[in-house]
């Protein structure tokens, strides 16, 4: 009997080669997603430079198209023409592909005065509710209704002062955009202060909105209910660099005991990671927009790492650091404080020879002398990247399946690693 055959892409990695060379960091996924959503706030033609060609961005672009925007990729940018956006409902099947489409609630409210999305649902790293988004919208004056998984939102935004119960990155971004629909001004307190929020503010200001304070815990948004005109001329915007991509490559370099120069990365936005590397014995040299790292001596454990909102150690770098710590001297404790189940990669690491124990929110990692190549499966984006790093650190061949998770957030990861000398190929294979 003939079974249906599916084609998948797998990474094949031959480990043990120190990565060396130079890498230019790409534009940030977590800036691209809210900024693409923000192109809807005001009709116009937007050229977004350094936009990564990754699965999550493709999904956002498809949603923009479904709302009536026209989009096209050019060599160095994506062009979004949002002048004819007419829809206010994000189709369910597209919403399911990417939870960040929740940002469109804010931007559609500015543009159309109403928005309809579907609850994004949980994912492999935890439940990921949107209660902070919803209660913030209600406090701004919007009426929010839910019917099974649908969320509707409309009404007049009067603005005012709201305080977030937790500094959620997505809720901060969504509420900044929604507050632009106000006939009054808004102050949002206890905001997240991630650099990507500063980038969103930069974009919104560049197209005529008044937002101040991003990067601090209080943001002021001037209501722009009267601002309906389309932008007169095309707007160019350059995205912030991807600090998580930078750290992922750095972990691969350190894990293979290599040496590399990273361009287009400000050390100030990865300060906590640099301090962690230095505690491990990694040599780091940096200037305004460049970081060089190399390993001069035996690496030791960084001790206890706790993930925290910015400027603390980023949860998005935790899995990659875990791979790194499987082969350093001593015991490392990684405490995950942001998401409830972000150790999806640990069983595969154990299978490769790592010594890891999970106790509640803590992963306790005892450094071993070597990892061996195995067939492993990416189950989420950063966990998948961690397995690629482990494969580069291991002896023999590692096959990483489930690469679509990795491709959601990394453009051509295999090409970038190859450019540093890594032996990695992406192969199309039958299941
Ligand atoms: C963003 C980033 C993601 C990163 C995360 C934390 C984007 C596109 N994604 O995700 O890469 O890992 O920040 O730095 O920028 N929460 C609630 N209720 C809400 C919202 C959030 O309970 O309404 C909880 C979440 O379940 C999670 C925590 O707050 O436990 C942090 O989530 P949040 O900061 O909102 O992360 P995201 O914006 O989803």
GROMACS .gro file of C-alpha atoms and ligand atoms in nm:
model
  470
    1UNK     CA    1   0.000   0.000   0.000
    2UNK     CA    2   0.128   0.348  -0.090
    3UNK     CA    3   0.148   0.590   0.201
    4UNK     CA    4   0.128   0.959   0.133
    5UNK     CA    5   0.478   1.108   0.125
    6UNK     CA    6   0.551   1.448   0.279
    7UNK     CA    7   0.865   1.650   0.217
    8UNK     CA    8   1.031   1.822   0.507
    9UNK     CA    9   1.351   2.020   0.553
   10UNK     CA   10   1.608   1.895   0.803
   11UNK     CA   11   1.942   2.038   0.911
   12UNK     CA   12   2.236   1.799   0.883
   13UNK     CA   13   2.523   1.913   1.102
   14UNK     CA   14   2.874   1.774   1.136
   15UNK     CA   15   2.990   1.907   1.471
   16UNK     CA   16   3.325   1.994   1.624
   17UNK     CA   17   3.442   2.271   1.389
   18UNK     CA   18   3.525   2.605   1.560
   19UNK     CA   19   3.326   2.885   1.395
   20UNK     CA   20   3.537   3.176   1.276
   21UNK     CA   21   3.482   3.490   1.074
   22UNK     CA   22   3.249   3.785   1.054
   23UNK     CA   23   2.870   3.808   1.060
   24UNK     CA   24   2.635   4.100   1.002
   25UNK     CA   25   2.328   4.081   1.224
   26UNK     CA   26   1.994   4.117   1.044
   27UNK     CA   27   1.688   4.326   1.130
   28UNK     CA   28   1.488   4.220   1.435
   29UNK     CA   29   1.191   3.986   1.407
   30UNK     CA   30   1.040   4.140   1.719
   31UNK     CA   31   1.060   4.488   1.565
   32UNK     CA   32   0.944   4.380   1.222
   33UNK     CA   33   0.618   4.223   1.345
   34UNK     CA   34   0.473   4.518   1.539
   35UNK     CA   35   0.604   4.770   1.283
   36UNK     CA   36   0.446   4.581   0.993
   37UNK     CA   37   0.120   4.579   1.192
   38UNK     CA   38   0.167   4.952   1.257
   39UNK     CA   39   0.171   5.030   0.882
   40UNK     CA   40  -0.206   4.988   0.904
   41UNK     CA   41  -0.244   5.277   1.156
   42UNK     CA   42  -0.208   5.530   0.875
   43UNK     CA   43  -0.255   5.471   0.502
   44UNK     CA   44   0.071   5.509   0.315
   45UNK     CA   45   0.351   5.345   0.123
   46UNK     CA   46   0.618   5.212   0.359
   47UNK     CA   47   0.961   5.079   0.270
   48UNK     CA   48   1.083   4.872   0.565
   49UNK     CA   49   1.457   4.803   0.533
   50UNK     CA   50   1.646   4.511   0.686
   51UNK     CA   51   1.322   4.319   0.730
   52UNK     CA   52   1.410   3.952   0.790
   53UNK     CA   53   1.266   3.696   0.545
   54UNK     CA   54   1.134   3.457   0.806
   55UNK     CA   55   0.818   3.253   0.859
   56UNK     CA   56   0.657   3.492   1.110
   57UNK     CA   57   0.712   3.790   0.882
   58UNK     CA   58   0.567   3.600   0.583
   59UNK     CA   59   0.260   3.521   0.796
   60UNK     CA   60   0.220   3.888   0.896
   61UNK     CA   61   0.256   3.994   0.532
   62UNK     CA   62  -0.018   3.750   0.433
   63UNK     CA   63  -0.245   3.899   0.698
   64UNK     CA   64  -0.175   4.252   0.571
   65UNK     CA   65  -0.266   4.135   0.220
   66UNK     CA   66  -0.590   3.984   0.347
   67UNK     CA   67  -0.682   4.322   0.500
   68UNK     CA   68  -0.643   4.496   0.163
   69UNK     CA   69  -0.278   4.608   0.175
   70UNK     CA   70  -0.043   4.548  -0.117
   71UNK     CA   71   0.302   4.416  -0.036
   72UNK     CA   72   0.613   4.334  -0.234
   73UNK     CA   73   0.965   4.228  -0.150
   74UNK     CA   74   1.246   4.428  -0.306
   75UNK     CA   75   1.613   4.348  -0.275
   76UNK     CA   76   1.673   4.534   0.051
   77UNK     CA   77   1.328   4.606   0.184
   78UNK     CA   78   0.965   4.511   0.193
   79UNK     CA   79   0.720   4.763   0.053
   80UNK     CA   80   0.378   4.783   0.219
   81UNK     CA   81   0.108   4.997   0.062
   82UNK     CA   82  -0.161   5.024   0.328
   83UNK     CA   83  -0.367   5.297   0.159
   84UNK     CA   84  -0.648   5.061   0.064
   85UNK     CA   85  -0.683   4.864   0.385
   86UNK     CA   86  -1.057   4.812   0.417
   87UNK     CA   87  -1.105   4.498   0.625
   88UNK     CA   88  -1.110   4.500   1.003
   89UNK     CA   89  -1.119   4.123   1.070
   90UNK     CA   90  -0.806   3.907   1.074
   91UNK     CA   91  -0.896   3.569   0.916
   92UNK     CA   92  -0.884   3.283   1.164
   93UNK     CA   93  -0.663   3.053   0.957
   94UNK     CA   94  -0.397   3.325   0.927
   95UNK     CA   95  -0.421   3.420   1.294
   96UNK     CA   96  -0.352   3.060   1.388
   97UNK     CA   97  -0.016   3.077   1.213
   98UNK     CA   98   0.125   3.349   1.431
   99UNK     CA   99   0.030   3.480   1.771
  100UNK     CA  100   0.182   3.823   1.706
  101UNK     CA  101  -0.115   3.904   1.483
  102UNK     CA  102  -0.273   4.018   1.810
  103UNK     CA  103  -0.092   4.350   1.742
  104UNK     CA  104  -0.337   4.415   1.464
  105UNK     CA  105  -0.607   4.486   1.720
  106UNK     CA  106  -0.434   4.813   1.807
  107UNK     CA  107  -0.353   4.919   1.453
  108UNK     CA  108  -0.695   4.827   1.309
  109UNK     CA  109  -0.867   5.027   1.584
  110UNK     CA  110  -0.669   5.333   1.479
  111UNK     CA  111  -0.751   5.283   1.115
  112UNK     CA  112  -1.106   5.145   1.111
  113UNK     CA  113  -1.240   5.205   1.461
  114UNK     CA  114  -1.302   4.833   1.498
  115UNK     CA  115  -1.106   4.511   1.499
  116UNK     CA  116  -1.174   4.141   1.511
  117UNK     CA  117  -0.915   3.875   1.584
  118UNK     CA  118  -0.909   3.520   1.712
  119UNK     CA  119  -0.744   3.437   2.041
  120UNK     CA  120  -0.398   3.322   1.948
  121UNK     CA  121  -0.409   3.021   2.181
  122UNK     CA  122  -0.122   2.856   2.361
  123UNK     CA  123   0.199   2.730   2.213
  124UNK     CA  124   0.471   2.489   2.309
  125UNK     CA  125   0.633   2.731   2.553
  126UNK     CA  126   0.318   2.801   2.757
  127UNK     CA  127  -0.040   2.930   2.768
  128UNK     CA  128   0.023   3.286   2.645
  129UNK     CA  129  -0.305   3.457   2.737
  130UNK     CA  130  -0.404   3.806   2.613
  131UNK     CA  131  -0.588   3.928   2.924
  132UNK     CA  132  -0.352   4.226   2.971
  133UNK     CA  133  -0.420   4.340   2.612
  134UNK     CA  134  -0.796   4.310   2.662
  135UNK     CA  135  -0.819   4.483   2.999
  136UNK     CA  136  -0.593   4.764   2.870
  137UNK     CA  137  -0.822   4.819   2.569
  138UNK     CA  138  -1.125   4.831   2.798
  139UNK     CA  139  -0.957   5.083   3.025
  140UNK     CA  140  -0.886   5.299   2.719
  141UNK     CA  141  -1.262   5.309   2.654
  142UNK     CA  142  -1.306   5.041   2.387
  143UNK     CA  143  -1.582   4.782   2.410
  144UNK     CA  144  -1.434   4.435   2.390
  145UNK     CA  145  -1.651   4.127   2.335
  146UNK     CA  146  -1.560   3.763   2.302
  147UNK     CA  147  -1.749   3.479   2.137
  148UNK     CA  148  -1.572   3.147   2.168
  149UNK     CA  149  -1.228   3.221   2.024
  150UNK     CA  150  -1.328   3.549   1.851
  151UNK     CA  151  -1.240   3.884   2.007
  152UNK     CA  152  -1.424   4.197   1.880
  153UNK     CA  153  -1.327   4.544   1.970
  154UNK     CA  154  -1.477   4.883   1.881
  155UNK     CA  155  -1.586   5.213   2.027
  156UNK     CA  156  -1.429   5.544   2.110
  157UNK     CA  157  -1.098   5.561   2.288
  158UNK     CA  158  -1.103   5.834   2.551
  159UNK     CA  159  -0.746   5.764   2.669
  160UNK     CA  160  -0.652   5.825   3.031
  161UNK     CA  161  -0.399   5.668   3.264
  162UNK     CA  162  -0.360   5.289   3.271
  163UNK     CA  163  -0.120   5.068   3.463
  164UNK     CA  164  -0.025   4.727   3.330
  165UNK     CA  165  -0.030   4.447   3.589
  166UNK     CA  166   0.286   4.303   3.424
  167UNK     CA  167   0.522   4.465   3.170
  168UNK     CA  168   0.407   4.253   2.874
  169UNK     CA  169   0.596   4.340   2.556
  170UNK     CA  170   0.306   4.267   2.321
  171UNK     CA  171   0.045   4.441   2.537
  172UNK     CA  172   0.265   4.753   2.564
  173UNK     CA  173   0.299   4.764   2.184
  174UNK     CA  174  -0.068   4.690   2.118
  175UNK     CA  175  -0.189   4.953   2.365
  176UNK     CA  176   0.050   5.219   2.234
  177UNK     CA  177  -0.106   5.169   1.889
  178UNK     CA  178  -0.464   5.151   2.016
  179UNK     CA  179  -0.417   5.472   2.217
  180UNK     CA  180  -0.343   5.657   1.890
  181UNK     CA  181  -0.716   5.619   1.815
  182UNK     CA  182  -0.795   5.838   2.117
  183UNK     CA  183  -0.970   6.170   2.126
  184UNK     CA  184  -0.777   6.218   2.448
  185UNK     CA  185  -0.419   6.142   2.547
  186UNK     CA  186  -0.299   5.825   2.722
  187UNK     CA  187  -0.034   5.748   2.980
  188UNK     CA  188   0.062   5.379   3.008
  189UNK     CA  189   0.247   5.285   3.326
  190UNK     CA  190   0.450   4.975   3.414
  191UNK     CA  191   0.529   4.927   3.044
  192UNK     CA  192   0.781   4.682   2.906
  193UNK     CA  193   1.103   4.865   2.814
  194UNK     CA  194   1.247   4.637   2.542
  195UNK     CA  195   1.447   4.807   2.262
  196UNK     CA  196   1.187   4.682   2.011
  197UNK     CA  197   0.927   4.907   2.179
  198UNK     CA  198   1.160   5.203   2.130
  199UNK     CA  199   1.182   5.099   1.764
  200UNK     CA  200   0.803   5.093   1.731
  201UNK     CA  201   0.789   5.442   1.886
  202UNK     CA  202   1.055   5.556   1.635
  203UNK     CA  203   0.846   5.424   1.346
  204UNK     CA  204   0.522   5.580   1.471
  205UNK     CA  205   0.689   5.917   1.524
  206UNK     CA  206   0.843   5.903   1.178
  207UNK     CA  207   0.492   5.886   1.029
  208UNK     CA  208   0.347   6.174   1.228
  209UNK     CA  209   0.222   6.027   1.556
  210UNK     CA  210   0.333   6.156   1.893
  211UNK     CA  211   0.457   5.887   2.129
  212UNK     CA  212   0.713   5.957   2.402
  213UNK     CA  213   0.884   5.764   2.677
  214UNK     CA  214   0.931   5.419   2.516
  215UNK     CA  215   1.229   5.253   2.681
  216UNK     CA  216   1.112   5.377   3.021
  217UNK     CA  217   0.826   5.228   3.222
  218UNK     CA  218   0.590   5.515   3.136
  219UNK     CA  219   0.478   5.592   2.781
  220UNK     CA  220   0.276   5.896   2.673
  221UNK     CA  221   0.060   5.865   2.359
  222UNK     CA  222  -0.108   6.167   2.205
  223UNK     CA  223  -0.455   6.079   2.075
  224UNK     CA  224  -0.467   6.119   1.697
  225UNK     CA  225  -0.832   6.049   1.624
  226UNK     CA  226  -0.843   6.340   1.377
  227UNK     CA  227  -0.539   6.218   1.180
  228UNK     CA  228  -0.703   6.037   0.889
  229UNK     CA  229  -0.504   6.156   0.591
  230UNK     CA  230  -0.282   5.912   0.403
  231UNK     CA  231   0.090   5.982   0.403
  232UNK     CA  232   0.185   6.199   0.105
  233UNK     CA  233   0.519   6.043   0.018
  234UNK     CA  234   0.667   5.694   0.065
  235UNK     CA  235   0.823   5.643   0.405
  236UNK     CA  236   1.153   5.463   0.455
  237UNK     CA  237   1.228   5.295   0.787
  238UNK     CA  238   1.532   5.091   0.896
  239UNK     CA  239   1.463   4.823   1.154
  240UNK     CA  240   1.658   4.774   1.473
  241UNK     CA  241   1.906   4.486   1.471
  242UNK     CA  242   1.800   4.144   1.603
  243UNK     CA  243   1.969   4.105   1.943
  244UNK     CA  244   1.837   3.748   1.974
  245UNK     CA  245   1.980   3.644   1.637
  246UNK     CA  246   2.313   3.799   1.740
  247UNK     CA  247   2.322   3.606   2.068
  248UNK     CA  248   2.224   3.280   1.896
  249UNK     CA  249   2.525   3.307   1.662
  250UNK     CA  250   2.747   3.411   1.954
  251UNK     CA  251   2.646   3.099   2.150
  252UNK     CA  252   2.735   2.889   1.843
  253UNK     CA  253   3.078   3.056   1.823
  254UNK     CA  254   3.146   3.016   2.195
  255UNK     CA  255   3.008   2.659   2.198
  256UNK     CA  256   3.252   2.556   1.924
  257UNK     CA  257   3.537   2.751   2.091
  258UNK     CA  258   3.570   2.977   1.788
  259UNK     CA  259   3.621   3.348   1.730
  260UNK     CA  260   3.403   3.594   1.539
  261UNK     CA  261   3.325   3.959   1.481
  262UNK     CA  262   2.960   4.064   1.477
  263UNK     CA  263   2.868   4.380   1.291
  264UNK     CA  264   2.542   4.573   1.326
  265UNK     CA  265   2.492   4.492   1.694
  266UNK     CA  266   2.512   4.749   1.973
  267UNK     CA  267   2.667   4.588   2.282
  268UNK     CA  268   2.439   4.801   2.503
  269UNK     CA  269   2.129   4.601   2.400
  270UNK     CA  270   2.287   4.265   2.488
  271UNK     CA  271   2.464   4.382   2.800
  272UNK     CA  272   2.331   4.109   3.029
  273UNK     CA  273   2.439   3.836   2.784
  274UNK     CA  274   2.786   3.989   2.746
  275UNK     CA  275   2.823   3.995   3.126
  276UNK     CA  276   2.719   3.627   3.135
  277UNK     CA  277   2.975   3.536   2.866
  278UNK     CA  278   3.247   3.723   3.057
  279UNK     CA  279   3.163   3.531   3.376
  280UNK     CA  280   3.215   3.212   3.175
  281UNK     CA  281   3.562   3.321   3.064
  282UNK     CA  282   3.468   3.432   2.710
  283UNK     CA  283   3.676   3.725   2.583
  284UNK     CA  284   3.459   4.009   2.455
  285UNK     CA  285   3.570   4.326   2.280
  286UNK     CA  286   3.315   4.578   2.160
  287UNK     CA  287   3.266   4.924   2.024
  288UNK     CA  288   2.962   5.126   1.922
  289UNK     CA  289   2.811   4.887   1.672
  290UNK     CA  290   3.030   4.578   1.680
  291UNK     CA  291   3.114   4.291   1.914
  292UNK     CA  292   3.404   4.047   1.886
  293UNK     CA  293   3.413   3.730   2.095
  294UNK     CA  294   3.661   3.447   2.139
  295UNK     CA  295   3.748   3.178   2.389
  296UNK     CA  296   4.100   3.200   2.527
  297UNK     CA  297   4.070   2.959   2.819
  298UNK     CA  298   3.862   2.675   2.958
  299UNK     CA  299   3.505   2.792   2.996
  300UNK     CA  300   3.330   2.770   3.329
  301UNK     CA  301   2.968   2.789   3.436
  302UNK     CA  302   2.810   3.136   3.464
  303UNK     CA  303   2.641   3.020   3.788
  304UNK     CA  304   2.274   3.107   3.825
  305UNK     CA  305   2.091   3.267   3.532
  306UNK     CA  306   1.738   3.401   3.578
  307UNK     CA  307   1.534   3.513   3.276
  308UNK     CA  308   1.371   3.851   3.324
  309UNK     CA  309   1.210   4.131   3.126
  310UNK     CA  310   1.462   4.367   2.959
  311UNK     CA  311   1.729   4.463   3.061
  312UNK     CA  312   1.752   4.125   3.242
  313UNK     CA  313   1.867   3.803   3.075
  314UNK     CA  314   1.628   3.745   2.779
  315UNK     CA  315   1.405   3.438   2.785
  316UNK     CA  316   1.458   3.417   2.407
  317UNK     CA  317   1.830   3.343   2.468
  318UNK     CA  318   1.782   3.092   2.748
  319UNK     CA  319   1.765   2.772   2.536
  320UNK     CA  320   2.077   2.866   2.340
  321UNK     CA  321   2.266   2.935   2.664
  322UNK     CA  322   2.153   2.598   2.797
  323UNK     CA  323   2.320   2.422   2.504
  324UNK     CA  324   2.636   2.618   2.568
  325UNK     CA  325   2.640   2.528   2.939
  326UNK     CA  326   2.619   2.153   2.870
  327UNK     CA  327   2.994   2.160   2.793
  328UNK     CA  328   3.142   2.406   3.043
  329UNK     CA  329   3.307   2.329   3.377
  330UNK     CA  330   3.072   2.322   3.675
  331UNK     CA  331   2.703   2.344   3.755
  332UNK     CA  332   2.472   2.600   3.594
  333UNK     CA  333   2.120   2.679   3.709
  334UNK     CA  334   1.886   2.840   3.460
  335UNK     CA  335   1.563   2.972   3.610
  336UNK     CA  336   1.287   3.048   3.356
  337UNK     CA  337   1.066   3.322   3.496
  338UNK     CA  338   0.880   3.442   3.184
  339UNK     CA  339   0.725   3.135   3.019
  340UNK     CA  340   0.594   2.824   3.191
  341UNK     CA  341   0.743   2.548   2.977
  342UNK     CA  342   1.044   2.668   2.790
  343UNK     CA  343   1.268   2.363   2.828
  344UNK     CA  344   1.129   2.176   2.524
  345UNK     CA  345   1.479   2.100   2.396
  346UNK     CA  346   1.618   1.943   2.715
  347UNK     CA  347   1.528   1.579   2.637
  348UNK     CA  348   1.710   1.601   2.305
  349UNK     CA  349   2.012   1.756   2.477
  350UNK     CA  350   2.009   1.471   2.732
  351UNK     CA  351   1.989   1.224   2.445
  352UNK     CA  352   2.301   1.388   2.304
  353UNK     CA  353   2.485   1.327   2.632
  354UNK     CA  354   2.403   1.638   2.836
  355UNK     CA  355   2.340   1.614   3.210
  356UNK     CA  356   2.028   1.822   3.281
  357UNK     CA  357   1.769   1.800   3.555
  358UNK     CA  358   1.451   2.003   3.567
  359UNK     CA  359   1.311   2.109   3.905
  360UNK     CA  360   1.005   2.327   3.852
  361UNK     CA  361   1.120   2.651   3.690
  362UNK     CA  362   1.488   2.553   3.720
  363UNK     CA  363   1.710   2.359   3.486
  364UNK     CA  364   2.027   2.234   3.652
  365UNK     CA  365   2.300   2.159   3.402
  366UNK     CA  366   2.618   1.974   3.491
  367UNK     CA  367   2.892   2.034   3.237
  368UNK     CA  368   3.015   1.723   3.050
  369UNK     CA  369   3.317   1.665   2.827
  370UNK     CA  370   3.136   1.593   2.507
  371UNK     CA  371   2.805   1.571   2.327
  372UNK     CA  372   2.740   1.315   2.055
  373UNK     CA  373   2.548   1.378   1.734
  374UNK     CA  374   2.190   1.241   1.726
  375UNK     CA  375   1.861   1.279   1.543
  376UNK     CA  376   1.667   1.546   1.732
  377UNK     CA  377   1.348   1.747   1.679
  378UNK     CA  378   1.292   2.123   1.712
  379UNK     CA  379   0.966   2.185   1.899
  380UNK     CA  380   0.974   2.563   1.913
  381UNK     CA  381   1.176   2.846   1.763
  382UNK     CA  382   1.450   2.911   2.021
  383UNK     CA  383   1.459   2.549   2.142
  384UNK     CA  384   1.526   2.454   1.777
  385UNK     CA  385   1.811   2.705   1.755
  386UNK     CA  386   1.954   2.556   2.076
  387UNK     CA  387   1.959   2.211   1.912
  388UNK     CA  388   2.142   2.349   1.608
  389UNK     CA  389   2.404   2.494   1.844
  390UNK     CA  390   2.431   2.160   2.028
  391UNK     CA  391   2.478   1.987   1.690
  392UNK     CA  392   2.767   2.221   1.607
  393UNK     CA  393   2.922   2.143   1.949
  394UNK     CA  394   2.875   1.764   1.922
  395UNK     CA  395   3.097   1.489   1.782
  396UNK     CA  396   2.957   1.326   1.470
  397UNK     CA  397   2.639   1.400   1.276
  398UNK     CA  398   2.327   1.563   1.420
  399UNK     CA  399   2.003   1.581   1.223
  400UNK     CA  400   1.761   1.851   1.342
  401UNK     CA  401   1.404   1.791   1.228
  402UNK     CA  402   1.115   2.036   1.259
  403UNK     CA  403   1.320   2.315   1.102
  404UNK     CA  404   1.008   2.517   1.014
  405UNK     CA  405   1.005   2.626   1.380
  406UNK     CA  406   1.357   2.763   1.340
  407UNK     CA  407   1.275   2.927   1.007
  408UNK     CA  408   0.992   3.120   1.178
  409UNK     CA  409   1.258   3.341   1.335
  410UNK     CA  410   1.590   3.297   1.154
  411UNK     CA  411   1.659   3.388   0.793
  412UNK     CA  412   1.890   3.132   0.635
  413UNK     CA  413   2.043   3.017   0.964
  414UNK     CA  414   2.234   2.744   0.783
  415UNK     CA  415   2.386   2.994   0.537
  416UNK     CA  416   2.496   3.225   0.818
  417UNK     CA  417   2.659   2.940   1.012
  418UNK     CA  418   2.823   2.809   0.696
  419UNK     CA  419   2.971   3.153   0.631
  420UNK     CA  420   3.148   3.111   0.967
  421UNK     CA  421   3.280   2.768   0.865
  422UNK     CA  422   3.006   2.552   1.023
  423UNK     CA  423   2.937   2.220   0.852
  424UNK     CA  424   2.561   2.245   0.818
  425UNK     CA  425   2.328   2.173   0.526
  426UNK     CA  426   1.953   2.212   0.496
  427UNK     CA  427   1.823   1.907   0.308
  428UNK     CA  428   1.477   1.841   0.167
  429UNK     CA  429   1.382   1.488   0.267
  430UNK     CA  430   1.084   1.255   0.271
  431UNK     CA  431   0.914   1.193   0.604
  432LIG     C1  432   0.747   3.905   2.320
  432LIG     C2  433   0.841   3.855   2.214
  432LIG     C3  434   0.894   3.717   2.250
  432LIG     C4  435   0.957   3.721   2.390
  432LIG     C5  436   0.862   3.781   2.491
  432LIG     C6  437   0.924   3.802   2.628
  432LIG     C7  438   0.752   3.956   2.012
  432LIG     C8  439   0.688   3.936   1.880
  432LIG     N1  440   0.770   3.846   2.086
  432LIG     O1  441   0.638   3.812   2.324
  432LIG     O2  442   0.992   3.680   2.153
  432LIG     O3  443   0.988   3.589   2.430
  432LIG     O4  444   0.815   3.909   2.445
  432LIG     O5  445   1.038   3.879   2.618
  432LIG     O6  446   0.795   4.065   2.046
  432LIG     N2  447   0.114   3.752   2.954
  432LIG     C9  448  -0.007   3.740   3.016
  432LIG     N3  449  -0.115   3.810   2.965
  432LIG    C10  450  -0.103   3.890   2.854
  432LIG    C11  451   0.023   3.901   2.793
  432LIG    C12  452   0.130   3.831   2.844
  432LIG     O7  453  -0.022   3.668   3.116
  432LIG     O8  454  -0.205   3.951   2.814
  432LIG    C13  455   0.230   3.675   3.006
  432LIG    C14  456   0.279   3.571   2.904
  432LIG     O9  457   0.203   3.453   2.910
  432LIG    C15  458   0.423   3.552   2.946
  432LIG    C16  459   0.463   3.693   2.996
  432LIG    O10  460   0.341   3.762   3.022
  432LIG    O11  461   0.430   3.462   3.051
  432LIG    C17  462   0.545   3.772   2.895
  432LIG    O12  463   0.473   3.784   2.775
  432LIG     P1  464   0.490   3.910   2.677
  432LIG    O13  465   0.590   4.005   2.732
  432LIG    O14  466   0.354   3.961   2.644
  432LIG    O15  467   0.550   3.837   2.550
  432LIG     P2  468   0.503   3.852   2.401
  432LIG    O16  469   0.471   3.994   2.370
  432LIG    O17  470   0.404   3.746   2.369
   0.00000   0.00000   0.00000
